mmCIF file of C-alpha atoms in Angstrom:
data_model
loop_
_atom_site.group_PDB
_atom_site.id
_atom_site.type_symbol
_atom_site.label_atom_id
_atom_site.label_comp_id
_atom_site.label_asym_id
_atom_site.label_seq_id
_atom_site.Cartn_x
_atom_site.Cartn_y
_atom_site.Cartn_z
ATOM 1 C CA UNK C 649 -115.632 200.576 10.414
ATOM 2 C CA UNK C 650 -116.531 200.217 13.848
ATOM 3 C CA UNK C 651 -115.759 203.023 16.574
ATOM 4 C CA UNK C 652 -113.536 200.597 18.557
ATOM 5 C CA UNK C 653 -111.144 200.726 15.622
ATOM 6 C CA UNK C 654 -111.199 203.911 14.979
ATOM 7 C CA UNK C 655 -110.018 204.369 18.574
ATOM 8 C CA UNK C 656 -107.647 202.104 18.359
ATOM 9 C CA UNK C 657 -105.968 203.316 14.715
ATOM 10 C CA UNK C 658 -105.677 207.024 17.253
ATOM 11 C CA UNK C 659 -103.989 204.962 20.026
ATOM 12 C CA UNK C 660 -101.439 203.716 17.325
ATOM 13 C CA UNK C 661 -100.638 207.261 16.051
ATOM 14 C CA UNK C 662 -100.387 207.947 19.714
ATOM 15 C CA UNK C 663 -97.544 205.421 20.601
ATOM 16 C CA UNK C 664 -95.925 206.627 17.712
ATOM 17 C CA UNK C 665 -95.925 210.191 17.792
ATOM 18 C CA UNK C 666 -94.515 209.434 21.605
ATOM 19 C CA UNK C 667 -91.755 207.058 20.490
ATOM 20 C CA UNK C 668 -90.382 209.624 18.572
ATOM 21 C CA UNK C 669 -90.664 212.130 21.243
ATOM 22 C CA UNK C 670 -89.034 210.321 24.080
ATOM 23 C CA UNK C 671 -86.265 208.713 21.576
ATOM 24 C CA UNK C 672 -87.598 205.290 21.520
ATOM 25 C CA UNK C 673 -87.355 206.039 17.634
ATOM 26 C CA UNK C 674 -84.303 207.885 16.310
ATOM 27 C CA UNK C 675 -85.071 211.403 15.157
ATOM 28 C CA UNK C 676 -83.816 210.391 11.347
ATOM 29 C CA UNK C 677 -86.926 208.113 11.171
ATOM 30 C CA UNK C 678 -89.304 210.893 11.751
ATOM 31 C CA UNK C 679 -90.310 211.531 8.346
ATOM 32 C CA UNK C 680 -91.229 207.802 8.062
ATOM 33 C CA UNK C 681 -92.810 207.983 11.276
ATOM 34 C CA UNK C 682 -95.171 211.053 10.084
ATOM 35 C CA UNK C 683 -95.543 209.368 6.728
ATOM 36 C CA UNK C 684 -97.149 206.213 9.184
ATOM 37 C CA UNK C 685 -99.367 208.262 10.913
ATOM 38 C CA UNK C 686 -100.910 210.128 8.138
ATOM 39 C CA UNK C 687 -101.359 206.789 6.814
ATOM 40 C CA UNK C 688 -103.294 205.422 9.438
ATOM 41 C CA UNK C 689 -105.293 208.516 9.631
ATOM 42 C CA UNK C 690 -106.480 208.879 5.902
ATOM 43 C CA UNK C 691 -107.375 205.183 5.590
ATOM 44 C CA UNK C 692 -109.594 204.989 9.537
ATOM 45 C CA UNK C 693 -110.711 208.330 8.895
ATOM 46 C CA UNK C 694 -109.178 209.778 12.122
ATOM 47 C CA UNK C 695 -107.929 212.922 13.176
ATOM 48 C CA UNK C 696 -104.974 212.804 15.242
ATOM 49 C CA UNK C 697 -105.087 216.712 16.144
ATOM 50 C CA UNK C 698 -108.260 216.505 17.438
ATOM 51 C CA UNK C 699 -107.741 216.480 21.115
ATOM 52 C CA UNK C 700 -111.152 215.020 22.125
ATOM 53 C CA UNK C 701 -110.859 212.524 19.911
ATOM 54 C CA UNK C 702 -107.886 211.484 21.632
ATOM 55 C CA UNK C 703 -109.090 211.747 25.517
ATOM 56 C CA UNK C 704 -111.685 209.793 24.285
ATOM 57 C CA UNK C 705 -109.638 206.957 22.505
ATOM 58 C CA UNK C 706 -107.137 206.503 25.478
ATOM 59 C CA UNK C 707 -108.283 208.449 28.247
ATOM 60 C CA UNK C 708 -105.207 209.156 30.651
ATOM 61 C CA UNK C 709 -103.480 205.594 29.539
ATOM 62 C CA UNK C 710 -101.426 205.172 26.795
ATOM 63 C CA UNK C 711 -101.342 202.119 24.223
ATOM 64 C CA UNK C 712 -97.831 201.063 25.625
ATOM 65 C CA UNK C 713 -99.295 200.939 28.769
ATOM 66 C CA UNK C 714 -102.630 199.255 27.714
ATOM 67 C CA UNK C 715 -100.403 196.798 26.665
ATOM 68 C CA UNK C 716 -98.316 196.420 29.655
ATOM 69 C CA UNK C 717 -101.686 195.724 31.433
ATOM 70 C CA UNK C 718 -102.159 192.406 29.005
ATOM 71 C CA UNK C 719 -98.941 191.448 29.556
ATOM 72 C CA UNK C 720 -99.363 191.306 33.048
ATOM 73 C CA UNK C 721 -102.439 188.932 32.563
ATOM 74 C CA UNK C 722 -100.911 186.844 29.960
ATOM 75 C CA UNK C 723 -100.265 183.494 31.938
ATOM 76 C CA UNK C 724 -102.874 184.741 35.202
ATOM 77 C CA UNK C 725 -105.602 183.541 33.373
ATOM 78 C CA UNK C 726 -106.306 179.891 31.544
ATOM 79 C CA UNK C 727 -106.660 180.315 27.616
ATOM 80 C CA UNK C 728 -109.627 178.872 25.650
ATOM 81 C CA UNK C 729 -108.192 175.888 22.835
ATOM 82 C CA UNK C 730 -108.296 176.981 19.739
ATOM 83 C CA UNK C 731 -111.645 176.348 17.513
ATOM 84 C CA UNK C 732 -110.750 172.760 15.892
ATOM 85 C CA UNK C 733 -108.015 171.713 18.296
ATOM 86 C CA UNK C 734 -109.838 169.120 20.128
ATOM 87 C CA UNK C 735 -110.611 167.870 16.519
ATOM 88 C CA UNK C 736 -114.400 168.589 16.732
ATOM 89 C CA UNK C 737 -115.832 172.020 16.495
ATOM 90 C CA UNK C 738 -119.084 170.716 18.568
ATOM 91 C CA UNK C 739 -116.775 171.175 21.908
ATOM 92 C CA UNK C 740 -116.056 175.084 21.019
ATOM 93 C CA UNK C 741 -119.145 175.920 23.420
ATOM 94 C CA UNK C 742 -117.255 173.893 25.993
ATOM 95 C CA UNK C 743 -114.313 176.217 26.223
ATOM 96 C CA UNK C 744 -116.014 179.506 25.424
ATOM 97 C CA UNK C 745 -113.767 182.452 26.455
ATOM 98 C CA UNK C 746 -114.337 184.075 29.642
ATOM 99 C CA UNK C 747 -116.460 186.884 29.737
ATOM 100 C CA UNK C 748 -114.200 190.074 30.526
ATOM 101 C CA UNK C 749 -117.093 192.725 31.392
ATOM 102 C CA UNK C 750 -117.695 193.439 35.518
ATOM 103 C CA UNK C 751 -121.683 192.199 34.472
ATOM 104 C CA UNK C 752 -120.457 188.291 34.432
ATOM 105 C CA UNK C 753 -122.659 186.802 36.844
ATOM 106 C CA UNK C 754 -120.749 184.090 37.582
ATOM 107 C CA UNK C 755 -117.541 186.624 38.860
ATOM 108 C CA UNK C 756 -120.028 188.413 40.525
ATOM 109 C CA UNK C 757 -120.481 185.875 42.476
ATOM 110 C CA UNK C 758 -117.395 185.285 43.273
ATOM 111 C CA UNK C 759 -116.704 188.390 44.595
ATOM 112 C CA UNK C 760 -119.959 188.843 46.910
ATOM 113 C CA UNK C 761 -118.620 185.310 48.361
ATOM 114 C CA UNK C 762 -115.142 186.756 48.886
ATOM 115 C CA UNK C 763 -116.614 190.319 50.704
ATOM 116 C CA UNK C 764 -118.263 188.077 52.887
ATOM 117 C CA UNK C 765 -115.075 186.092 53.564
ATOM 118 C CA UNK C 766 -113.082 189.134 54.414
ATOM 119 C CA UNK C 767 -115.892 190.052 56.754
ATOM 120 C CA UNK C 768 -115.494 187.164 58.557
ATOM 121 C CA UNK C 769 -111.980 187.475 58.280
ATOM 122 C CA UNK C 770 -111.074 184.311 56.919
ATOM 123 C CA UNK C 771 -108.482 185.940 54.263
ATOM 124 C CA UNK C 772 -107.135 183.208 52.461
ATOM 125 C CA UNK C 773 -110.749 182.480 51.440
ATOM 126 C CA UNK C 774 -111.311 185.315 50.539
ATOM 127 C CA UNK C 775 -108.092 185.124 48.097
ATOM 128 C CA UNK C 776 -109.336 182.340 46.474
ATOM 129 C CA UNK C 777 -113.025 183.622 45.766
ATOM 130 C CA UNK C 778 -111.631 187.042 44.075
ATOM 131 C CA UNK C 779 -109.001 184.743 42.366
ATOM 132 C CA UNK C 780 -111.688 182.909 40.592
ATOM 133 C CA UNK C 781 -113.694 186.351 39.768
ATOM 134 C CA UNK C 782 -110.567 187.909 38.160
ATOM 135 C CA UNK C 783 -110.102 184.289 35.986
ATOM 136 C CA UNK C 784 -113.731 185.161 34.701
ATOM 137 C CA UNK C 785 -113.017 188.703 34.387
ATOM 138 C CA UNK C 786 -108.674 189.616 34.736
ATOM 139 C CA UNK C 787 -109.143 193.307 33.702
ATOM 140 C CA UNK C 788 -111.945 194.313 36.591
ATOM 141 C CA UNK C 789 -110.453 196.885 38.606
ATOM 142 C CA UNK C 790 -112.596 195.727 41.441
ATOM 143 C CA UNK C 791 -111.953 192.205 41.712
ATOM 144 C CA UNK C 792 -108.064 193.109 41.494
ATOM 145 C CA UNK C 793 -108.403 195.899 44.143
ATOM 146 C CA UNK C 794 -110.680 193.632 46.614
ATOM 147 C CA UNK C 795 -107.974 190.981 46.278
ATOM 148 C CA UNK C 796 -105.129 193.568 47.202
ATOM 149 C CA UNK C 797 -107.218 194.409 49.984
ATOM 150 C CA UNK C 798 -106.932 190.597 51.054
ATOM 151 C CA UNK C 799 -103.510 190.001 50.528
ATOM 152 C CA UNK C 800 -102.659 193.242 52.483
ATOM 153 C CA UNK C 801 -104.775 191.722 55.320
ATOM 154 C CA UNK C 802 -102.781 188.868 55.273
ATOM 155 C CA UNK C 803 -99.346 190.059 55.369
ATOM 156 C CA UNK C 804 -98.730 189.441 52.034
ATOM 157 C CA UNK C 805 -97.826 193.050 50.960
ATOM 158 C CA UNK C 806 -95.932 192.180 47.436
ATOM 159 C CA UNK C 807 -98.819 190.379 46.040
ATOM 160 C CA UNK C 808 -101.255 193.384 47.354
ATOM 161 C CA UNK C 809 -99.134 195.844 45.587
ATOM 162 C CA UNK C 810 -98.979 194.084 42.187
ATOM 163 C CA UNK C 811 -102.728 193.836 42.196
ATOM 164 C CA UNK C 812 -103.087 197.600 43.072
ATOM 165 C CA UNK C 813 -100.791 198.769 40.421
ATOM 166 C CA UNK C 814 -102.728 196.532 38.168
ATOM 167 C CA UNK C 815 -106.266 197.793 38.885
ATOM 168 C CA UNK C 816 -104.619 201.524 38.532
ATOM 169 C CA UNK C 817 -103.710 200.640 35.404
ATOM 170 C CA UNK C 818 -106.647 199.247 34.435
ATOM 171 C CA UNK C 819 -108.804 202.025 35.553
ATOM 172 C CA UNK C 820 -107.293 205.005 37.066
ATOM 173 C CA UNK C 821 -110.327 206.521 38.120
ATOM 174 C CA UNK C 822 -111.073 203.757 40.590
ATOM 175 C CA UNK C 823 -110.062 205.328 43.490
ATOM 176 C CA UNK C 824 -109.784 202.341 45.821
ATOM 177 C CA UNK C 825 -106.897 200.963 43.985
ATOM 178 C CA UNK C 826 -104.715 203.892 44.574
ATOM 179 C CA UNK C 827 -105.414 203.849 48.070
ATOM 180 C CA UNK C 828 -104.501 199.693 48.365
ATOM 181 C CA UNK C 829 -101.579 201.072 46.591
ATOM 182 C CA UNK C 830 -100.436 203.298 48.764
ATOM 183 C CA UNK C 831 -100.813 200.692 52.055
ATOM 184 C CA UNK C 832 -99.260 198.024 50.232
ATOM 185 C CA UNK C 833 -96.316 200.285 48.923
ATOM 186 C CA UNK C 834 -95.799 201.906 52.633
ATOM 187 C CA UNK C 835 -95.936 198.537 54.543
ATOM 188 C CA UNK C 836 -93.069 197.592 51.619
ATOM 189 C CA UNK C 837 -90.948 200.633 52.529
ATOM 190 C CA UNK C 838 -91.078 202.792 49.940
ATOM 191 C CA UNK C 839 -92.964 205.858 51.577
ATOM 192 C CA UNK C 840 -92.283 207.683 48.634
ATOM 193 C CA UNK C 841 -93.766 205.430 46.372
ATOM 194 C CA UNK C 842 -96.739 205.549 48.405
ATOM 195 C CA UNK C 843 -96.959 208.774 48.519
ATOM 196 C CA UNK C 844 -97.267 209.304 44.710
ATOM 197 C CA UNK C 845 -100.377 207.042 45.393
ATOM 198 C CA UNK C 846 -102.451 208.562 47.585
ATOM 199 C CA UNK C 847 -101.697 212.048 45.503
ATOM 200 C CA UNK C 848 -103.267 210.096 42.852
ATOM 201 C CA UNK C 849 -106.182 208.790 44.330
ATOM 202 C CA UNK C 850 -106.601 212.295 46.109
ATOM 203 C CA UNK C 851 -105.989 213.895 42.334
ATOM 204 C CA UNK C 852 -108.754 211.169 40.733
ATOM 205 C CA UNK C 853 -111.356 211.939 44.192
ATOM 206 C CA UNK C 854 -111.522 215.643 43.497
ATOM 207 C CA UNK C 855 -112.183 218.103 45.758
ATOM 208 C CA UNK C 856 -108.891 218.128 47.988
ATOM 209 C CA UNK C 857 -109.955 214.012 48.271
ATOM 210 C CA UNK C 858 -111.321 212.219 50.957
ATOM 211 C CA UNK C 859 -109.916 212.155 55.025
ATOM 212 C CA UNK C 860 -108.973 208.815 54.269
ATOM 213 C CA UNK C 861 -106.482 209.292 51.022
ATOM 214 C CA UNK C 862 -105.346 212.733 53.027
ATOM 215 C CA UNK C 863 -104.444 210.871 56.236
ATOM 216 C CA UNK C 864 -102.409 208.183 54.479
ATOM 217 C CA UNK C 865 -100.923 210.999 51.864
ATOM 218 C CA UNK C 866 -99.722 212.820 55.450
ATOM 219 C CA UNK C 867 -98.551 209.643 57.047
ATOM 220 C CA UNK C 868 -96.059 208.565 53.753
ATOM 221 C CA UNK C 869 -94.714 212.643 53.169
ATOM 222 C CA UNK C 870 -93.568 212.473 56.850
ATOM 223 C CA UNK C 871 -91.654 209.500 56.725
ATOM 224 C CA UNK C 872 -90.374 210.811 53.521
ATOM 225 C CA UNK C 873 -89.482 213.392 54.859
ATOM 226 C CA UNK C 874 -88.170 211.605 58.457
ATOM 227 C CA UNK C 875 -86.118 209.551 55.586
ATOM 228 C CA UNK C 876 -84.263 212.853 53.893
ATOM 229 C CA UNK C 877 -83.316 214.228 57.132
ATOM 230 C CA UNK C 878 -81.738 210.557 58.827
ATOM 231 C CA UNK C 879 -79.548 210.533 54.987
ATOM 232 C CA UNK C 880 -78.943 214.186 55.652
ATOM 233 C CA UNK C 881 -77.600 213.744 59.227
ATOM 234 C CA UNK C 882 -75.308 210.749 58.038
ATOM 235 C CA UNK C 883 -73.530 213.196 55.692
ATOM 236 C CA UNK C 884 -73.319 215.957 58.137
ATOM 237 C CA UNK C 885 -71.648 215.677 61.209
ATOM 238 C CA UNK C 886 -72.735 217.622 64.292
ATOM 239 C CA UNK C 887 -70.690 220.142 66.410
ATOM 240 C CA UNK C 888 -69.639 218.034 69.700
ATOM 241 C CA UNK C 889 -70.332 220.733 71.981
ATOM 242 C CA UNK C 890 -72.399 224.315 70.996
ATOM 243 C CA UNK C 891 -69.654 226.110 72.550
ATOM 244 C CA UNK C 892 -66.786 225.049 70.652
ATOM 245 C CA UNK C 893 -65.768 227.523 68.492
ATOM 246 C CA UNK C 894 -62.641 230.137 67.952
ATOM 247 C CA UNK C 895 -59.877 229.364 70.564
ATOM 248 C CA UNK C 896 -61.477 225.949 71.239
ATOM 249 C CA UNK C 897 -59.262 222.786 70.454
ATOM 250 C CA UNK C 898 -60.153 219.491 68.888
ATOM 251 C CA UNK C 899 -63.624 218.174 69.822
ATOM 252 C CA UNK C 900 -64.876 220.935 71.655
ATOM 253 C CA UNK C 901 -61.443 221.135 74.449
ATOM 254 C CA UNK C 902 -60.505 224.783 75.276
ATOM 255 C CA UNK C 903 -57.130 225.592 73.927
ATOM 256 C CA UNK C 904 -55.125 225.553 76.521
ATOM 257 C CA UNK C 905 -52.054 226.897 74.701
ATOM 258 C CA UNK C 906 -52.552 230.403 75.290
ATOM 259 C CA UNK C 907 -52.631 229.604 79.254
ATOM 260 C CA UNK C 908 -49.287 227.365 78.754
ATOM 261 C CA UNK C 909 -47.838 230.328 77.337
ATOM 262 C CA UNK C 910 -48.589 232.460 79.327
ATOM 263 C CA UNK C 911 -47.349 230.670 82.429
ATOM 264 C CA UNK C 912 -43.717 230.530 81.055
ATOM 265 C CA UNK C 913 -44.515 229.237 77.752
ATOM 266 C CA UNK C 914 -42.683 226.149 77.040
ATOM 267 C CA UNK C 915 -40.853 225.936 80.600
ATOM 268 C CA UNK C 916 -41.401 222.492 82.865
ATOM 269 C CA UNK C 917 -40.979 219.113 82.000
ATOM 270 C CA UNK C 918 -38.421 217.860 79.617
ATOM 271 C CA UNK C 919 -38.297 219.223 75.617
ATOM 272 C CA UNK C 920 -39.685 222.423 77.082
ATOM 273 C CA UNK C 921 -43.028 221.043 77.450
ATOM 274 C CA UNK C 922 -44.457 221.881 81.323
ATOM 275 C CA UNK C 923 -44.875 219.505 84.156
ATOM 276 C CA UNK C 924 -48.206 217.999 83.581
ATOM 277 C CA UNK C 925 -47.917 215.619 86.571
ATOM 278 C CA UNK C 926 -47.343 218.655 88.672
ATOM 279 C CA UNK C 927 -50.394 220.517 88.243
ATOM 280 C CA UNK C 928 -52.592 217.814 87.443
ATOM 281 C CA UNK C 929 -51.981 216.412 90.946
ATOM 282 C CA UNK C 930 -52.679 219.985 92.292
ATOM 283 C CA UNK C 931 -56.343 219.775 93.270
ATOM 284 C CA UNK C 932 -56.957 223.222 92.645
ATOM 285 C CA UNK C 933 -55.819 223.063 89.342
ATOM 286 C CA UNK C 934 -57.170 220.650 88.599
ATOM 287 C CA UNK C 935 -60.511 222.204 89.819
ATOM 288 C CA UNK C 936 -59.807 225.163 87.174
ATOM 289 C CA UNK C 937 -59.234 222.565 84.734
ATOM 290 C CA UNK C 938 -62.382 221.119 85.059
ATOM 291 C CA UNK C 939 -64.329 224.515 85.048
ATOM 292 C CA UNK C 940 -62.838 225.642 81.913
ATOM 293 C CA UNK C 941 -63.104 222.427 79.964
ATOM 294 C CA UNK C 942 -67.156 222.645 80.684
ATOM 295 C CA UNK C 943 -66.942 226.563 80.125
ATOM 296 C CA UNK C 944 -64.463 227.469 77.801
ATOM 297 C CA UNK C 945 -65.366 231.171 77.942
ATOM 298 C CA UNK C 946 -63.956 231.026 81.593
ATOM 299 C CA UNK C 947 -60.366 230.439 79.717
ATOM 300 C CA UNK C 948 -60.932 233.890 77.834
ATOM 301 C CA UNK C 949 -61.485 235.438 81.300
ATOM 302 C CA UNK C 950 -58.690 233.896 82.714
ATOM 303 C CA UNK C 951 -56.433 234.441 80.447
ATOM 304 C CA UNK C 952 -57.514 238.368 80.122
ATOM 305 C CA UNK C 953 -57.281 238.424 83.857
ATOM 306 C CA UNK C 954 -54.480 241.380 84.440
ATOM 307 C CA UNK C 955 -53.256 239.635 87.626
ATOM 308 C CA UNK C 956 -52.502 236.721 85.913
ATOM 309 C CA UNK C 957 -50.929 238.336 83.447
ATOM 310 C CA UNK C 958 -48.655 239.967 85.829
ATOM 311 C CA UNK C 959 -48.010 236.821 87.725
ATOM 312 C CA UNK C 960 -46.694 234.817 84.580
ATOM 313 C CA UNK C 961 -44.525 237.771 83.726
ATOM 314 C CA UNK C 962 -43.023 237.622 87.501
ATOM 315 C CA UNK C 963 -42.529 234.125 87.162
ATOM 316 C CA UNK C 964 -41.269 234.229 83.204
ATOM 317 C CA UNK C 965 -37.570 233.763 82.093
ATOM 318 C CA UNK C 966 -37.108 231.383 85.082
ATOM 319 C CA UNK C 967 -37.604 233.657 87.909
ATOM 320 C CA UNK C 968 -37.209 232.943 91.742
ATOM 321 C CA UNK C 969 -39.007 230.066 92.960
ATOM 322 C CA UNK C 970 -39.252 229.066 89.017
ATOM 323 C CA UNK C 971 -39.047 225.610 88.144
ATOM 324 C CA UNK C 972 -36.108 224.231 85.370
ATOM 325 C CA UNK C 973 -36.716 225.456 81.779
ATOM 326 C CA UNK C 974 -38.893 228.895 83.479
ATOM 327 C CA UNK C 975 -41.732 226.780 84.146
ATOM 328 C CA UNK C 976 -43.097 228.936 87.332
ATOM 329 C CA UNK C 977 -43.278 227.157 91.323
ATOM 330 C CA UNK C 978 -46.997 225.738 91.156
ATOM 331 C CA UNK C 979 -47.131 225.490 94.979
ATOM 332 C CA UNK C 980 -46.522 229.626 94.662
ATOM 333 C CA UNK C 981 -49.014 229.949 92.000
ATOM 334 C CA UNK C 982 -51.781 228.338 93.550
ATOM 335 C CA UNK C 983 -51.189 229.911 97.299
ATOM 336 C CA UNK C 984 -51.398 232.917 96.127
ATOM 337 C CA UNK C 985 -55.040 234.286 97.048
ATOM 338 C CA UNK C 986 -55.690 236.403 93.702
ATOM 339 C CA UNK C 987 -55.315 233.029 91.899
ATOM 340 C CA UNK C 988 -57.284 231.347 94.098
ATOM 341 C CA UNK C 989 -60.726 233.829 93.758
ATOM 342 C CA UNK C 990 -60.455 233.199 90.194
#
């Protein structure tokens, strides 16, 4: 029994033991499932508990995702005819299977032509040569990564990313691919996405990672981050004006309620509301207005101001010189000199 099985028949006890933990498998099959694995175990000769013997078996993949690599690939690359299908078995050398190891010199080849065609900067080229590397060889990290790398140079982000993600999952140790990853992912617009990239690739570097994964790790968490604070200021609207606040009326306004009141409080116009058009039109009035809308802690003033206290009570109750409903004389109110210091 060769090692390669052996690994595999661990990878199997693997998937299961994790179906049954994130309920792929319902828990009233587990004693079937443990009666599988100890199956599988006895007859390969494994041992499941053995953690080395499972880093080394699967590494950090899984077999479910192993397998989502092939299927991925399935349809990418042309399939060899099946020994005897052409009706002569002399024509099986003529449609040997491609050689999936990085040492095929033929997809080597292929991918020193396409570095040299990104050098020059012809891209599509470039494409094409790493296309016909990864035919020879579709589970080479490299060739898949190189290939992001062109795409990405020309503009062609979705491709770029589903070669990245690829080549991670091929290898997650190559570092390159996380870093394609990450580009291809930010140029997309998912920053966060990208971010969980380049934390890989720093992760799989070591040693805090290189300036390069760092730089691009930086430039996704701040648009993250610029990204959470736009959503958070379209839930939360803003104060209109800092100095709004007790006393203040609707968007900011001073309340100008207590001053109404306290010049004859409901007096003036008809319905016992005051003459706007009267002291509107008064330009000193209107001056005051203007002031206390801009500060409304000059209202507080004013309205604490003891001579104008004793003014309104003069003119209260329809007094001399009063207007119709007790609504005081403006023309008194604003020659009077006290009101006019204010």
């Amino acid at each position: 029994m060769s090692t390669s099985q052996k690994r595999l028949a661990l990878a199997i006890i693997d998937f299961l033991s994790n179906s049954l933990k994130d309920g792929t498998v319902s828990s009233e099959d587990a004693e079937s499932i443990e009666i599988a694995k100890s199956c599988i175990a006895d007859t390969f000769h494994v041992d499941p508990s053995s953690q080395a013997a499972m880093k080394d078996a699967i590494g950090d993949q899984s077999l479910l995702s192993i397998y989502g690599v092939y299927e991925k690939l399935k349809g990418k690359t042309s399939t060899a005819p099946m020994p005897g299908a052409s009706g002569s078995k002399s024509n099986n050398s003529a449609s040997k299977p491609s050689d999936p190891t990085p040492s095929n010199p033929e997809a080597e080849s292929f991918k020193s032509q396409g570095n040299t065609a990104m050098q020059q900067k012809d891209y599509p080229k470039a494409i094409d040569l790493y296309t016909q590397a990864i035919n020879l060889s579709p589970t080479n990290p490299i060739y898949l990564s190189n290939r992001a790398a062109a795409y990405s140079a020309s503009h062609k982000h979705t491709e770029a990313c589903a070669d990245a993600e690829l080549a991670t999952s091929v290898d997650p140790k190559y570092t390159k691919a996380w870093s394609r990853l990450g580009l291809a992912r930010f140029v997309l617009g998912d920053a966060k996405g990208s971010m969980e990239a380049y934390q890989k690739g720093i992760e799989y570097e070591g040693n805090g990672g290189s300036e390069a994964m760092k730089k691009g790790y930086k430039t996704a968490k701040e648009k993250v981050e610029e990204e959470e604070g736009e959503g958070a200021n379209d839930v939360a609207e803003p104060p209109t004006s800092p100095r709004a606040g007790a006393g203040a009326g609707a968007g900011g306004m001073p309340d100008m309620s207590g001053l109404a009141s306290m010049l004859g409080g409901g007096g003036g116009g008809g319905g016992g509301m005051p003459d706007l058009g009267a002291l509107m039109n008064n330009p000193m009035f209107a001056s005051m207005a203007q002031n206390m809308m801009s500060n409304p802690e000059a209202l507080q003033g004013l309205m604490n101001n003891p001579r104008l206290r004793e003014m309104a009570q003069n003119f209260g109750g329809g007094g001399g010189g009063g207007q119709g409903g007790g609504m005081p004389d403006i023309g008194a109110l604003m020659s009077d000199p006290s009101l006019r210091e204010m």
